[in-house]
XYZ file of C-alpha atoms in Angstrom:
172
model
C 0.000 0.000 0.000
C 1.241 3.604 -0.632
C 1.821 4.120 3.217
C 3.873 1.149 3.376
C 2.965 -2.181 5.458
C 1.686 -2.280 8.709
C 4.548 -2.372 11.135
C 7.453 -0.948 8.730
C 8.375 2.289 7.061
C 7.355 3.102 3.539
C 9.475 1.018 1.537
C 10.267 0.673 -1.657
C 7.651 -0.637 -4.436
C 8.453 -4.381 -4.760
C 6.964 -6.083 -7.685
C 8.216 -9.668 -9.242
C 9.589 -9.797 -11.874
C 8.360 -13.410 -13.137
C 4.398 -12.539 -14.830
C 2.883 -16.337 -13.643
C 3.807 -15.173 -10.542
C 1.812 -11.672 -9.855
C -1.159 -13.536 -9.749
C 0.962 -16.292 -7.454
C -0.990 -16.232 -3.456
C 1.536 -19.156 -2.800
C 5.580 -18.316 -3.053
C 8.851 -19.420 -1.425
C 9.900 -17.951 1.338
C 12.883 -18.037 3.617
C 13.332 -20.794 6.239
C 11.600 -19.612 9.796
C 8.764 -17.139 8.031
C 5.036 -18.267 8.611
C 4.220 -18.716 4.732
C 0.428 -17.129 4.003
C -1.368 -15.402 1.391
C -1.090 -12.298 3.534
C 2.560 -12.328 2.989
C 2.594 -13.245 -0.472
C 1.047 -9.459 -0.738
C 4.315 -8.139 0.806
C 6.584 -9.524 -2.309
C 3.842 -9.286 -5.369
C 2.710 -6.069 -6.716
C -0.728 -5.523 -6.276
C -1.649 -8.000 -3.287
C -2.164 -6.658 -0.285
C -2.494 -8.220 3.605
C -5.331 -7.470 5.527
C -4.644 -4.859 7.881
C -3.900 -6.213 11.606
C -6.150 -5.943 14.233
C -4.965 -3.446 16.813
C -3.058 -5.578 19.694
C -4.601 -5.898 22.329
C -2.048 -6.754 24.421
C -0.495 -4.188 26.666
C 2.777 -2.636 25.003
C 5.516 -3.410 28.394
C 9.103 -2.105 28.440
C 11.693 -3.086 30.419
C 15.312 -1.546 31.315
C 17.868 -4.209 30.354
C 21.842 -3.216 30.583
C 20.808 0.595 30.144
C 18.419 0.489 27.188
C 14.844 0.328 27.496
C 13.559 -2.593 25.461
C 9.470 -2.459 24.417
C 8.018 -5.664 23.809
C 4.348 -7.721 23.925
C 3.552 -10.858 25.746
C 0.299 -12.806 24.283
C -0.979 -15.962 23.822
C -1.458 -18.108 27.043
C 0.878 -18.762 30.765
C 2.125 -21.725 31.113
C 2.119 -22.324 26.732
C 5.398 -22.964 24.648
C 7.366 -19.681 24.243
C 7.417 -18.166 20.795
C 9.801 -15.170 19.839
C 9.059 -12.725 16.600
C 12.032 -11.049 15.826
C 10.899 -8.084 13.148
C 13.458 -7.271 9.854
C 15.306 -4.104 9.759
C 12.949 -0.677 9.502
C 10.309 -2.553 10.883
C 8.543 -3.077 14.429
C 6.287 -5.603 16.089
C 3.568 -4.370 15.034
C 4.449 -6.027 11.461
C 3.585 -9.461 13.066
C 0.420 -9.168 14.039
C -1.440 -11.406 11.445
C 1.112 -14.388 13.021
C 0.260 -13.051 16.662
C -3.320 -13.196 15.831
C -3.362 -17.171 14.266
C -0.859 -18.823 16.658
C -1.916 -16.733 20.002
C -4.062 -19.466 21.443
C -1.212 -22.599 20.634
C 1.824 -20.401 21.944
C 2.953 -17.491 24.323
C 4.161 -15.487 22.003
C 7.502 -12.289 22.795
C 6.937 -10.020 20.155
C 9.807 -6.931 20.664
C 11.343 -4.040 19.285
C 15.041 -4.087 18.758
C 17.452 -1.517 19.215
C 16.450 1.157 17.818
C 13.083 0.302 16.101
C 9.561 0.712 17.234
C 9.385 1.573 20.990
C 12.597 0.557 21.676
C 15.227 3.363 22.476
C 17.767 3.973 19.828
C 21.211 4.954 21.179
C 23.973 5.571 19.442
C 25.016 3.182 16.984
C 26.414 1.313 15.145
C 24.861 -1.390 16.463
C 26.683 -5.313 15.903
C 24.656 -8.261 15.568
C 26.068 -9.604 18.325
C 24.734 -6.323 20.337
C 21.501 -7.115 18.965
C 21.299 -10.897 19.955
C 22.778 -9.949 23.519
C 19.934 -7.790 24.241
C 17.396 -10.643 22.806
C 19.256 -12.753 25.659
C 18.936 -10.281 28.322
C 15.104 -9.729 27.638
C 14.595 -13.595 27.735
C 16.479 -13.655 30.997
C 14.317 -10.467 32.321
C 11.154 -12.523 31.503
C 12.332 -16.068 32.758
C 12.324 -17.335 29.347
C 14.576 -20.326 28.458
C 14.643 -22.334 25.364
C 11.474 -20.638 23.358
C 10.575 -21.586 19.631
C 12.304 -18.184 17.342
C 11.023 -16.878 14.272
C 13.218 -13.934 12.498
C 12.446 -12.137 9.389
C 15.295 -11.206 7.457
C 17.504 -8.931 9.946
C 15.274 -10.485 12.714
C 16.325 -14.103 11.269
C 19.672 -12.828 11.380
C 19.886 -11.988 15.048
C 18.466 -15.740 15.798
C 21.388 -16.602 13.645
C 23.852 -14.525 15.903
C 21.912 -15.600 19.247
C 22.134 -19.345 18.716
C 25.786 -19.323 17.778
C 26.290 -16.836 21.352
C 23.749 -19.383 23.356
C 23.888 -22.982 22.096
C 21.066 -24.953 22.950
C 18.906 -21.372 23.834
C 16.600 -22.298 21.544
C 14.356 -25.132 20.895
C 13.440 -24.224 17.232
């Protein structure tokens, strides 16, 4: 859509460049990303996602190692952990069709990292290995050990860096 996608600054106008595939709700996408016709919109010109339902889950912060980290717990106690880990220009927000189907199976961490959404944005650069370390903090603020990750591009990338700093942190 011309104000970009829910969750993300106006990007760029991505089309593809293949014509059997415009009309394509089904596509490949990368390993860990919750495949849909919703996202399919994201990547073919022309589709759109439904827009998300407002959260309705209270937005929390926390201070962790001097930066104040937002994030969103949903889905029920006591239910396997979940983490959404949002790609670069992006917030949590941008998950919210996931949060919405999988609430009910999994307690889901949806979060802001450095420097996105409503988490604070010091001075960078930031490192990927910054970025995983403060993943690990917040999971240590909330108790969480070993919880299911999902990462979208620079979100997938941070899982990447986190599992390599934390063997065995995650279960999936």
């Amino acid at each position: 859509p011309a104000g970009g996608w829910p969750g993300c600054f106006p990007p760029a106008r991505l089309a593809c460049g293949r014509p059997d595939m415009r009309r394509s709700r089904h596509i490949l996408v990368a390993p860990g990303i919750l495949p849909g016709p919703w996202l399919a919109g994201r990547y073919i010109e022309g589709m759109a996602p439904p827009a998300p339902a407002p959260s309705k889950a209270p937005m929390m912060k926390l201070q962790l190692d001097g930066l104040t980290t937002n994030y969103e717990p949903h889905g029920p106690e006591g239910a396997p952990w979940l983490v959404l880990s949002h790609s670069l220009a992006c917030s949590s927000a941008m998950w919210a069709p996931q949060i919405a189907a999988l609430k009910g199976e999994y307690r889901i961490l949806a979060y802001d990292t450095r420097g996105h959404g409503g988490t604070e944005a010091p001075p960078g650069p930031y490192t990927l290995e910054q970025l995983a370390d403060d993943l690990h903090a917040l999971l240590g603020a909330l108790g969480v050990e070993r919880p299911h990750y999902c990462g979208l591009s620079m979100g997938g990338m941070i899982g990447q860096t986190y599992a390599l700093r934390h063997p065995g942190g995650c279960a999936a």
